[in-house]
Structure formats: C-alpha cells, structure tokens
CSV table of C-alpha atoms and ligand atoms in Angstrom, one decimal:
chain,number,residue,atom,x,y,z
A,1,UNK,CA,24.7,257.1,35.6
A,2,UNK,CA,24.8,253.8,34.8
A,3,UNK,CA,24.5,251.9,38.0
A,4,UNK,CA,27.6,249.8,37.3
A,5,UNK,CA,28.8,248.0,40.3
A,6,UNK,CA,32.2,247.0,39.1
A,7,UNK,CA,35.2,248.0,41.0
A,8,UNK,CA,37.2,251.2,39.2
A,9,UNK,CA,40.4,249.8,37.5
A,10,UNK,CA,42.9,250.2,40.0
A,11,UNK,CA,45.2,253.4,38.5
A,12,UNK,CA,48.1,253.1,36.6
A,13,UNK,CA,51.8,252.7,37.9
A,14,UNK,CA,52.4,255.9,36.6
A,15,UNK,CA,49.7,257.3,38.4
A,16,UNK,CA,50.8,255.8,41.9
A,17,UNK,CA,54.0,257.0,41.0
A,18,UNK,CA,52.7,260.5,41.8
A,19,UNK,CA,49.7,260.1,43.9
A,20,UNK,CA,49.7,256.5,45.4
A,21,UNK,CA,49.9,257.6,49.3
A,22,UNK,CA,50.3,261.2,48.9
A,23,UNK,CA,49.1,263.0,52.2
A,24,UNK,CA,46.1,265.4,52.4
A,25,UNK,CA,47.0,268.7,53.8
A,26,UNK,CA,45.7,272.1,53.5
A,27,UNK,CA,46.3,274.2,50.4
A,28,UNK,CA,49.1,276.4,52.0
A,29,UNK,CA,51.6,273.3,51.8
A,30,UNK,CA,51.1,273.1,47.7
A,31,UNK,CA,51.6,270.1,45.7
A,32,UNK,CA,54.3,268.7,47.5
A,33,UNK,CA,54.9,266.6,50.6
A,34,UNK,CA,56.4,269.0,53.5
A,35,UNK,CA,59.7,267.8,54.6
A,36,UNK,CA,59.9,267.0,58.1
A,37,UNK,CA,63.4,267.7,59.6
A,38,UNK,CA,62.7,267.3,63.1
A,39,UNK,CA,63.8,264.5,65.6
A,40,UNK,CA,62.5,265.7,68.4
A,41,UNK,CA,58.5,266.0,68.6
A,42,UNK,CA,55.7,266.9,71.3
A,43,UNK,CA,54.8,263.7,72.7
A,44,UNK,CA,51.7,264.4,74.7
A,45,UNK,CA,49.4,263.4,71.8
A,46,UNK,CA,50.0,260.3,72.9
A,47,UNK,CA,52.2,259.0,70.1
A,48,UNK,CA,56.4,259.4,70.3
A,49,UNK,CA,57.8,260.3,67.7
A,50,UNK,CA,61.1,260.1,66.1
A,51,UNK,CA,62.6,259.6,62.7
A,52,UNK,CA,64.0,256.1,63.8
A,53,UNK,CA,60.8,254.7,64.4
A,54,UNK,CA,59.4,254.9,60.5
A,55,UNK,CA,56.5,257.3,61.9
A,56,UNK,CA,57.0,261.0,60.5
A,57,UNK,CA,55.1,262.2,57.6
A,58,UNK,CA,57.8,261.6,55.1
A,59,UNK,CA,58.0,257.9,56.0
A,60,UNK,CA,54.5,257.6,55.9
A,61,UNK,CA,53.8,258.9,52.2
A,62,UNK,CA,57.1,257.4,50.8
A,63,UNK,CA,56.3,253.9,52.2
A,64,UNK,CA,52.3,253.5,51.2
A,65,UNK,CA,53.6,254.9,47.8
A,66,UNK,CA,56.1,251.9,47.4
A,67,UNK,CA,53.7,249.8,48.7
A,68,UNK,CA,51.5,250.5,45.6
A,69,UNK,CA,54.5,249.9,43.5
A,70,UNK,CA,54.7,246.7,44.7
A,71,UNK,CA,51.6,245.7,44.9
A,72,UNK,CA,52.0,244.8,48.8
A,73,UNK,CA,50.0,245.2,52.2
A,74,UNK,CA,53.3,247.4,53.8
A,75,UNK,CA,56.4,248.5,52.8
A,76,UNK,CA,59.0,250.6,54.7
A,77,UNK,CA,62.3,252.6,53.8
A,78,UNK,CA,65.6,251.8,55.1
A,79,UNK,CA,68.6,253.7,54.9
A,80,UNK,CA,70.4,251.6,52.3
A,81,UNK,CA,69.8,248.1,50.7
A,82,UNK,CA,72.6,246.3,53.0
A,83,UNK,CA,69.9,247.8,55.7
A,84,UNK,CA,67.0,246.1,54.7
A,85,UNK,CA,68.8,242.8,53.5
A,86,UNK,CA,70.0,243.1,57.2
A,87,UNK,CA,66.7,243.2,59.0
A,88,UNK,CA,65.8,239.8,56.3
A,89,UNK,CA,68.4,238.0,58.1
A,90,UNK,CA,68.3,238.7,61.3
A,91,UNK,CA,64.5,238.9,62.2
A,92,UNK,CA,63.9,235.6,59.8
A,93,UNK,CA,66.4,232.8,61.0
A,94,UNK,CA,68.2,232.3,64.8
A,95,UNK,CA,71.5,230.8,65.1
A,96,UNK,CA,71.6,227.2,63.5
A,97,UNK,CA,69.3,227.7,60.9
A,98,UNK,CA,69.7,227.4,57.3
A,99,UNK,CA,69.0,230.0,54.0
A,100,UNK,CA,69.4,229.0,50.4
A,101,UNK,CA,71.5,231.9,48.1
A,102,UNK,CA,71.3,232.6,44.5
A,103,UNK,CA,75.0,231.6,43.5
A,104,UNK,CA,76.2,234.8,42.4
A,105,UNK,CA,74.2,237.7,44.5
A,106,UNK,CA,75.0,241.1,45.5
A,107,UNK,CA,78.6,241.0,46.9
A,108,UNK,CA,77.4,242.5,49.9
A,109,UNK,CA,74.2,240.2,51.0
A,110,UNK,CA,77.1,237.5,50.3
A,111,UNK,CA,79.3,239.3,52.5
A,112,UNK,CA,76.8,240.1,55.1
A,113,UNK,CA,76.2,236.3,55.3
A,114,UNK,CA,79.6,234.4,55.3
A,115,UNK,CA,81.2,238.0,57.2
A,116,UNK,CA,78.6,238.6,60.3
A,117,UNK,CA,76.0,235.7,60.4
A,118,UNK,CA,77.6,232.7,59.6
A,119,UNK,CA,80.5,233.2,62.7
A,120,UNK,CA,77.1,233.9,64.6
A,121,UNK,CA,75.5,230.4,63.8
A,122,UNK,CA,74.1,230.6,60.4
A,123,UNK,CA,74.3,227.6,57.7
A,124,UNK,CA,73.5,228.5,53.6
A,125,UNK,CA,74.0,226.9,51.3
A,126,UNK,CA,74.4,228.4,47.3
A,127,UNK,CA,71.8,227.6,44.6
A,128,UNK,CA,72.2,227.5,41.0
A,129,UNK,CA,69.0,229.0,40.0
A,130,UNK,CA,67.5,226.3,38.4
A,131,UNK,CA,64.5,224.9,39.7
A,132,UNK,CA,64.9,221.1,39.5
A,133,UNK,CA,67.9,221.6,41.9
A,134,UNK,CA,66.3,223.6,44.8
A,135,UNK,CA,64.4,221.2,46.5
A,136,UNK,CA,68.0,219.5,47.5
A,137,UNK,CA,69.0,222.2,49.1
A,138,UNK,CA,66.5,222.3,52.0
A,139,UNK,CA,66.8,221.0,54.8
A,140,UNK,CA,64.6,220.6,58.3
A,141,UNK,CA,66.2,224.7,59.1
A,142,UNK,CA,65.8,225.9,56.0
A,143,UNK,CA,64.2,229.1,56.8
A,144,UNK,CA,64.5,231.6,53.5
A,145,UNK,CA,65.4,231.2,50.0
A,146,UNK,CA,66.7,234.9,48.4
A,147,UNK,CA,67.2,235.4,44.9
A,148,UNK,CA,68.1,238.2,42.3
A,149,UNK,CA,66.7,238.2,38.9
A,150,UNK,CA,67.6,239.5,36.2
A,151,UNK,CA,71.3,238.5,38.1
A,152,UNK,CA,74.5,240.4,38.2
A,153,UNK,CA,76.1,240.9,36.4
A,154,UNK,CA,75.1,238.2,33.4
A,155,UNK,CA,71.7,239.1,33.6
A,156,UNK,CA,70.4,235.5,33.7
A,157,UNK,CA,66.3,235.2,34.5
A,158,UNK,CA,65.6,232.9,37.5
A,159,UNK,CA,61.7,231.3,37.3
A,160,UNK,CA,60.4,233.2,39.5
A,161,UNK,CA,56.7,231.7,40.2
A,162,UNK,CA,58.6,228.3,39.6
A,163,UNK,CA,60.9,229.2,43.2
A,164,UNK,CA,58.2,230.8,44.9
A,165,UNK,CA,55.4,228.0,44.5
A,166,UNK,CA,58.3,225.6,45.7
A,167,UNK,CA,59.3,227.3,48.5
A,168,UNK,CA,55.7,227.7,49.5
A,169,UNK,CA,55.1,224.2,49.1
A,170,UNK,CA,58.1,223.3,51.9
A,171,UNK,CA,57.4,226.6,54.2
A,172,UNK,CA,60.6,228.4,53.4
A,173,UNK,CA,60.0,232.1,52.9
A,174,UNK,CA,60.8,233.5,49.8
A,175,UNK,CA,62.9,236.8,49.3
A,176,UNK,CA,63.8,238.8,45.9
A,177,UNK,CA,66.3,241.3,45.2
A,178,UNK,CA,64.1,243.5,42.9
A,179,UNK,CA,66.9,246.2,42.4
A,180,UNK,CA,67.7,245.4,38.9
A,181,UNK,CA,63.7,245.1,37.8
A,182,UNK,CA,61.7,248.0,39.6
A,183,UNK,CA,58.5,247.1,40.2
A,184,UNK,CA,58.1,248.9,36.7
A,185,UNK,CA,59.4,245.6,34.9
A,186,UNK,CA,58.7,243.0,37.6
A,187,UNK,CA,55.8,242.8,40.9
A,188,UNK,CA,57.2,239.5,42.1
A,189,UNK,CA,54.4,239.3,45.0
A,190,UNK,CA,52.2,239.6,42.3
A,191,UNK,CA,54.5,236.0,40.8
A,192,UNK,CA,54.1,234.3,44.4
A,193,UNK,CA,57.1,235.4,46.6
A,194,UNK,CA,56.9,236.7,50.0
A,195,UNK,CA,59.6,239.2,50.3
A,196,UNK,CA,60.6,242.4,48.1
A,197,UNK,CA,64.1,243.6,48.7
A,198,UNK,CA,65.4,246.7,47.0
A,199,UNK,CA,68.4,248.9,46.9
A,200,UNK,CA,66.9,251.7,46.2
A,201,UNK,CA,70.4,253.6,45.9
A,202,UNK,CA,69.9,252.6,42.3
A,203,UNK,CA,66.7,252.6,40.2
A,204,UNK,CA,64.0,253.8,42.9
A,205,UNK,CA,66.2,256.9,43.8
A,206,UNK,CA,67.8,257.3,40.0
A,207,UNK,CA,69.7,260.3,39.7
A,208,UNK,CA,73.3,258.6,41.8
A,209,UNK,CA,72.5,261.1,45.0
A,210,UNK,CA,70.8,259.0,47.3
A,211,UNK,CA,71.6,255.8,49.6
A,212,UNK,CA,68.1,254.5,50.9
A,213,UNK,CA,66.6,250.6,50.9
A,214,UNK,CA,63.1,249.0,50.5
A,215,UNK,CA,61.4,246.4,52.0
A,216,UNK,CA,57.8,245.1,51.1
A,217,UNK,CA,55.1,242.2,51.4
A,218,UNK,CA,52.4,241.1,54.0
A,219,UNK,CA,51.8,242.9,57.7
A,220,UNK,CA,52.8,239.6,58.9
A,221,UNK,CA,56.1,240.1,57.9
A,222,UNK,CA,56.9,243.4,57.7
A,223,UNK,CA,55.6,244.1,61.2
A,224,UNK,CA,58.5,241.7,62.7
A,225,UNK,CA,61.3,243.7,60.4
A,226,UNK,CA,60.2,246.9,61.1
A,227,UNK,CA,61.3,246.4,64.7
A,228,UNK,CA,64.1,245.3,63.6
A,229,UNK,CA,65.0,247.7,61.2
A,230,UNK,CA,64.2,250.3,64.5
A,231,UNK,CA,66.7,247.9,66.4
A,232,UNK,CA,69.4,248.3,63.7
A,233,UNK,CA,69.2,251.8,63.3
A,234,UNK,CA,68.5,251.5,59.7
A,235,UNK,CA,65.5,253.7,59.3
A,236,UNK,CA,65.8,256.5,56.4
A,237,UNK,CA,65.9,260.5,57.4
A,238,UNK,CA,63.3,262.9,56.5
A,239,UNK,CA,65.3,264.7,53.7
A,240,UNK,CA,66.5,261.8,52.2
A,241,UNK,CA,62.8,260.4,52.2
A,242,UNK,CA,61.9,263.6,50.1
A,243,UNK,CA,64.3,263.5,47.8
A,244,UNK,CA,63.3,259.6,47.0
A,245,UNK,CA,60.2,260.8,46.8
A,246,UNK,CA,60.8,263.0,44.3
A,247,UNK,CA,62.7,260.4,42.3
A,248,UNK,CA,59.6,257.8,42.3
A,249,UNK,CA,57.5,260.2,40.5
A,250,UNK,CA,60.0,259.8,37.4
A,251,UNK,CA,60.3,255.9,38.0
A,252,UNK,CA,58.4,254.7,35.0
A,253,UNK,CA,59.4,257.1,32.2
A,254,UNK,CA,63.1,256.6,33.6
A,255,UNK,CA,63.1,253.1,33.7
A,256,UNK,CA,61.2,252.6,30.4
A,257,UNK,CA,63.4,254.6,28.3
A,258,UNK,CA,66.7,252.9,30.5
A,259,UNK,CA,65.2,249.6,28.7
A,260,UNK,CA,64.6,250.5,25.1
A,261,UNK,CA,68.2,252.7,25.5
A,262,UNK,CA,69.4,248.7,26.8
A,263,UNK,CA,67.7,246.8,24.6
A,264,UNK,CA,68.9,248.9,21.1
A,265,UNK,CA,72.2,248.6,22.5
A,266,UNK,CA,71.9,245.0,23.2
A,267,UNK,CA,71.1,244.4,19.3
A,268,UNK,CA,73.9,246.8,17.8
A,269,UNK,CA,76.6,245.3,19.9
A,270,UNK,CA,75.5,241.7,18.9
A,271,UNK,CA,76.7,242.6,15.6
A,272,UNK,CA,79.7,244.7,16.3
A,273,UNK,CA,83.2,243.0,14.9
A,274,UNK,CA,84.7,244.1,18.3
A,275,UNK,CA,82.3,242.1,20.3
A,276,UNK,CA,82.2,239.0,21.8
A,277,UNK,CA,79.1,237.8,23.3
A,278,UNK,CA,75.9,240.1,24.7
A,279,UNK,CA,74.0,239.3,27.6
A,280,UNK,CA,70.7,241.2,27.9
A,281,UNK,CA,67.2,239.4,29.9
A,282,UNK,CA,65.8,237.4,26.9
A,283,UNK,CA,68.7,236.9,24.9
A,284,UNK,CA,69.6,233.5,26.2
A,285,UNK,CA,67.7,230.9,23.9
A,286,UNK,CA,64.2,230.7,23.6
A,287,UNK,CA,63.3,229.2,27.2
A,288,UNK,CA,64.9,232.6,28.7
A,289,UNK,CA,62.9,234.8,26.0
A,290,UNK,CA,59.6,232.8,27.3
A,291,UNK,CA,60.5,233.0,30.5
A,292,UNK,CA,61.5,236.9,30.5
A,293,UNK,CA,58.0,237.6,28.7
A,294,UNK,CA,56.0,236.1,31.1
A,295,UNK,CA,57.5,237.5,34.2
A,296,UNK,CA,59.0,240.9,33.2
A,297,UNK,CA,57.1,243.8,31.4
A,298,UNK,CA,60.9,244.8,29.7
A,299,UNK,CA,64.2,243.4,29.8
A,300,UNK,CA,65.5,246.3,31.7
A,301,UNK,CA,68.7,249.2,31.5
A,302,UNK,CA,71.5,246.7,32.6
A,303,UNK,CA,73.4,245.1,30.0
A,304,UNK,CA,76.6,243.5,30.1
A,305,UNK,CA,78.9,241.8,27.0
A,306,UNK,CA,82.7,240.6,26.3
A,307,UNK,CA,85.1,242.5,24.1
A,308,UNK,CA,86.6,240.8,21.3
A,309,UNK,CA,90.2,239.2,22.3
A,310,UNK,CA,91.5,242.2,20.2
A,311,UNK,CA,90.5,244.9,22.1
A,312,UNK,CA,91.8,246.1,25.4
A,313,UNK,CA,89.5,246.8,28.0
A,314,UNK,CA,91.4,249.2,30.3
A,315,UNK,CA,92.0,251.5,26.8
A,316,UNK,CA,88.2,250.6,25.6
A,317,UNK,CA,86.6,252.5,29.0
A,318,UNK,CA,89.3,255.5,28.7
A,319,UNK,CA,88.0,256.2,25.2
A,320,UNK,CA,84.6,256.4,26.2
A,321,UNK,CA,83.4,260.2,26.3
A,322,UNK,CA,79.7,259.8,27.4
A,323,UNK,CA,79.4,257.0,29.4
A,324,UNK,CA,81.1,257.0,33.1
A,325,UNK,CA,83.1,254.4,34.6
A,326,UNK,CA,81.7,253.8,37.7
A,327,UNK,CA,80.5,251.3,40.0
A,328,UNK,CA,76.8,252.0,41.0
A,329,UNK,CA,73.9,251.5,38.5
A,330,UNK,CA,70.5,252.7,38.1
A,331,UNK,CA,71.2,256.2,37.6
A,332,UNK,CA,70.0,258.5,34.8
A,333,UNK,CA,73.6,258.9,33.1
A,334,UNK,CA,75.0,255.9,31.6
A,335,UNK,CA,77.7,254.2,33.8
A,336,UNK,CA,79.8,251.4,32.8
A,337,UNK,CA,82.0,248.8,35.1
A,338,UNK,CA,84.6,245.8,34.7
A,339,UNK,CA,82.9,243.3,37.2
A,340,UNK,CA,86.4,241.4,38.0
A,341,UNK,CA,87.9,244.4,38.9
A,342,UNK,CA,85.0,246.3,40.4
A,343,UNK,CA,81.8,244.5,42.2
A,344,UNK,CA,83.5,241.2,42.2
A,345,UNK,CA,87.0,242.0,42.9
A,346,UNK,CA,86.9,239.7,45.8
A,347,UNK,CA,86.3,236.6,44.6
A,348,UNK,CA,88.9,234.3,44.1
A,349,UNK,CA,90.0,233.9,40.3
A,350,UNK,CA,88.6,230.4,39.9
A,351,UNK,CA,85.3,231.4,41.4
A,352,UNK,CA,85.4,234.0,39.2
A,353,UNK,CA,86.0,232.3,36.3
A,354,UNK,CA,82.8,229.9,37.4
A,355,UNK,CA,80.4,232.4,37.3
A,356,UNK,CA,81.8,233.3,33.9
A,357,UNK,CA,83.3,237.0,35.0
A,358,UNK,CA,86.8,237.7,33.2
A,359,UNK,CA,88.3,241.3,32.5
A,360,UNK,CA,86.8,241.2,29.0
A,361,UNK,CA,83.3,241.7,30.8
A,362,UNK,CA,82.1,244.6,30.9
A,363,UNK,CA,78.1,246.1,32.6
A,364,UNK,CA,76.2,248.8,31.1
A,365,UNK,CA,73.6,250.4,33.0
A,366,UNK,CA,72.4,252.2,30.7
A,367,UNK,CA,70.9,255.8,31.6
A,368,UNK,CA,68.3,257.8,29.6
A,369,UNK,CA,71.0,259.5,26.5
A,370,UNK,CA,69.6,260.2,23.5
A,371,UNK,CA,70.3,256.7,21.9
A,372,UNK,CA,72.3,257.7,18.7
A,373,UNK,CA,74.7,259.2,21.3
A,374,UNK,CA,75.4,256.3,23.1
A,375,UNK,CA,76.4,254.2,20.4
A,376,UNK,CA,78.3,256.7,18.7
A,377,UNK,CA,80.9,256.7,22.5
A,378,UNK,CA,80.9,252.7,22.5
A,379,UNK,CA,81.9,252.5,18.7
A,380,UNK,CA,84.6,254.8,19.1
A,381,UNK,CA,85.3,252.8,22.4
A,382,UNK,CA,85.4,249.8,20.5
A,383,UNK,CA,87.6,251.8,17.5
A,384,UNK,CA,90.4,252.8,19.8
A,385,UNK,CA,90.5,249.6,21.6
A,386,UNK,CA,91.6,247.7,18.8
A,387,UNK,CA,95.1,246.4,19.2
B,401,LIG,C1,73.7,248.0,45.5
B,401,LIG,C2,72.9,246.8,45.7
B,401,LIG,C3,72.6,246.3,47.0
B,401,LIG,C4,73.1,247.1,48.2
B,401,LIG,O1,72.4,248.2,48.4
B,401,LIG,P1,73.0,249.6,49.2
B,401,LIG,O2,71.9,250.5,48.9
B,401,LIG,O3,74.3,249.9,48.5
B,401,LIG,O4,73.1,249.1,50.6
B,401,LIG,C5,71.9,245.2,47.1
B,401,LIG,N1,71.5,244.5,46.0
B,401,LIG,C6,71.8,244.8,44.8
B,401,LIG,C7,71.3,244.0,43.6
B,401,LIG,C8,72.5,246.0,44.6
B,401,LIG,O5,72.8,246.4,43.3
C-alpha cells in the first residue's frame, strides 16, 4: 500500500484491443462476445430492439472498443465506409452549404459528393492540403473540411493539428479519413479534429472478408449521425460485428509489422535500377519526415512508387508470384494495384496526370509476409519486366 492517488496509466492499445468494452457475462459464454443473430426481440422490457438501431450486444462491445481506439466519447459501426462518409454529409450540411475536400480523396466520398449531393444543393470546393491556402476556401456556408492523410495513393502527410486548429478557429467541423493510419499510427482527435472516418473494409477488419465503416468523436456529434446512420439503413449486422471484432484484437501486431514490411520495402526499392521514384509517409524532404514524426507513431503498410521507363507494368504485376493484384488494401496478404487503371480510372487523363498518377504507378499495401519473401517477388517482378 502506498496510498498513491495518481490515476492508473490508462492501458495500452494493445490491451483495448482485446478488452476495451468487452461485455461481462456469466462464465458459460467463455472468453468471447456471443453473437447475436436475431432481428426480432421481446420488447416489453421497455427497450425495442433491432439490429438497425446500433443496440444489440455486438454493437455495443464493438463500438465502446473502437471508441478506445480512438480515443473518443462514442463511436458506432456502419456497414461500410461509403456508409459512414454518407451520414457525414448528410446530417452536417443542408442544401446550399459548402464543404472543403482534400484534392485527391477516396474516389467514392468524391463521387458521393459531385454524384448525389451536389444535384441536391451542395457547393465544395477542393483543397490542396496545404495550410496557408485553406483559409481561402471558406466561405460564410462553409460547414466541414474532410481530409485523408497519409493520401492516396502518393502517400503525402497533410498537417494535421495545423487544419484542425484552423478549422476550429472559423467553426467549420473537421473530418479525417483515418483508413490508411489506424488509430495504431495516428488518434487525430487526440491532434484536434472533430471527426474520425474509417473504412474499416481495410485495416480495422484486415483479413479482405469483411465490408463494415467507423465513425467516432464527441456525443454531440455522433448522437445526430447515429440517427442518421438508422435513417440510411447503414447500420452493421450482428455476424459481421463479430467477425470485426475478432479482427481488432490483431490490429496492432498486424499493422505494426504491415509498416516495418512497408518501410524495408520503401528503402530497397529506392535503390533498385528498375525504379523510378518511392513514395512512403516521411520520405518527402525533411519538413514531411518532421511532420510524419510528430503526428504518426509509423509511416504505415501502403506504399506506392514508378517503374523505370524500361519496364512494363502490365508484364511487371503478371510476374509477381506472392503479391496479389487487387484493388482493396489493408488486408494481411500483400496486394498490389495500378491506380490509373484501378481506383482512379475515372478521372479524366489530365486530372490524372495533375495529381501525378500515370500507368507507371504502382500501390503496395503491404500485408504481414515474411520480408525476405516479398522482395524476392518484386525483384523478379522488376527482372521480367525489363524490356
Ligand atoms: C475503401 C475506402 C473507403 C470506402 O469504404 P467502403 O468500406 O468501401 O465503403 C473510404 N475511404 C478510403 C480511404 C478507402 O480506402
């Protein structure tokens, strides 16, 4: 006894991976949280239930857990990231208001916006993620500013205290796209901002089986999107919420080895002959490296680089062996894609070109391979590629 009054350390990530929300029930159920299948539920309790509504069992353990990831008051589970991005918009702004957009996000938020809202009354206008230009882009209906950093698929790092202090400062909510960090690598409500959006298809779920969102940050806010996300219909289902459940107790050791797989990778395809150009979080000039360190705990399992001009990228990925072509990310196997022809398909060729995405690019989200084996498939990739 030592009659210390100071507050316990608050556990480990690694620990609320596992136990952060976990449900108290009797011994007969075992470690693990019982999967609820049912829709349809006694109501004379005086609570109705049903999966849509966020209030079985599974939603409640899976949501408090992600909370704790996130370091926020609430979180909640959607049923995919377009879900969740979905309730953003359409609980936060009313016809004739404005949002500011990270030039370059998710095809699909962009797609959501100028598809569905904008013909319904929205403005935006695009950002290019440097601070001294934001404040120009609000206006008296700015209501949100929503961001993605590391981005895809050049992995650039956007200040991220540096946007949410100045979005504070003018009253404009601030919203992240934490898919490509995790809360592993990056908390950004701990860095200010207001809104956590994830897809959690990708990292959170991990093994390429799963489509389920995220959303977390204050009661405030989540209360308002929660109703939404009921309006919608984009609430997860209990098996679905068991099986991310599942996949959260993994997150950490996943994405920590999915980085140091990244970042070796990074280095030894800097100095391959049949390389052009690497982008990994950090590896853009000292500001970036400064930057990266202070928000991010590790650079994270996306890369993406160039091939040489003599190589051929359609005969580079049919010589790889180990790593997948495919379009997701996030998943424990390695998976590789050709953005121009894949996630960005749609853009014109001269937007394209803008944000610097030509067929010689290709992204790596890189899975959790023994290391030695990795490289081995892109050097023969690169070997075999050579005109
Ligand atoms: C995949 C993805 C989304 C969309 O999520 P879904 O789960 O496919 O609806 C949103 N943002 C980013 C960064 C993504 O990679």
């Amino acid at each position: 006894m030592t009659g210390s009054s100071r507050k316990p350390p608050s556990p480990a990530l690694e620990t609320l991976c596992l136990h952060a929300g976990a449900a108290s029930l009797s011994a007969e159920f075992g470690l693990n949280t019982p999967v609820v299948t049912s829709s349809a539920f006694d109501y004379r309790d005086g609570t109705v239930r049903y999966p849509r509504y966020h209030n079985s069992l599974n939603h409640a353990v899976v949501s408090a857990r992600l909370a704790a990831l996130e370091g926020a008051e609430q979180a909640l589970v959607t049923a995919s990231g377009m879900g969740a991005i979905s309730a953003i918009m359409m609980t936060l702004t009313r016809p004739g208001d404005h949002v500011i957009l990270l030039d370059g996000l998710y095809g699909g938020t962009m797609d959501l916006v100028a598809g569905l809202l904008v013909p319904h009354g929205l403005t935006y206008r695009l950002w290019d993620g440097r601070i001294d230009s934001l404040a120009d882009c609000i206006g008296d209906r700015t209501r949100l500013v929503m961001v993605e950093s590391p981005t895809n698929p050049l992995l650039d790092v956007i200040d991220l205290p540096g946007l949410a202090d100045l979005a504070r400062s003018h009253g404009i909510v601030s919203v992240i796209d934490n898919t490509f960090a995790t809360p592993v690598l990056q908390q950004p409500l701990k860095l200010g901002f207001d809104l956590v959006v994830h897809s959690g298809t990708k990292y959170l779920s991990g093994h390429s089986d799963l489509l389920c969102g995220v959303l977390a940050g204050s009661q405030a806010l989540l209360g308002p999107l929660k109703e939404t996300v009921i309006r919608l219909g984009a609430s997860l289902n209990g098996q679905d919420l068991a099986l991310l459940e599942r996949s959260l107790k993994t997150l950490v050791l996943r994405v920590q080895r999915q980085s140091e797989n990244a970042r070796t990778l990074a280095d030894r395809l800097a100095g391959h002959p049949g390389i052009a150009g690497v982008r990994y979080p950090g590896r853009g000039g000292e500001r970036e490296r400064d930057l990266a360190t202070s928000q991010m705990a590790d650079g994270g399992g996306m890369l993406a680089f160039w091939l040489a001009a003599d190589r051929d990228p359609a005969r580079f990925l049919d010589a790889l062996a180990l790593i997948c072509p495919a379009v997701s990310l996030g998943g424990v196997e390695s998976t590789i894609c050709q953005p121009a022809l894949t996630s960005h398909a749609r853009l014109e060729p001269d937007e394209r070109a803008r944000l610097g995405i030509d067929e010689r690019l290709m992204r790596l989200s890189v899975g959790i391979e023994g290391i030695d084996d990795l490289w081995r498939d892109l050097q023969a990739g690169l070997e075999q590629a050579a005109y």
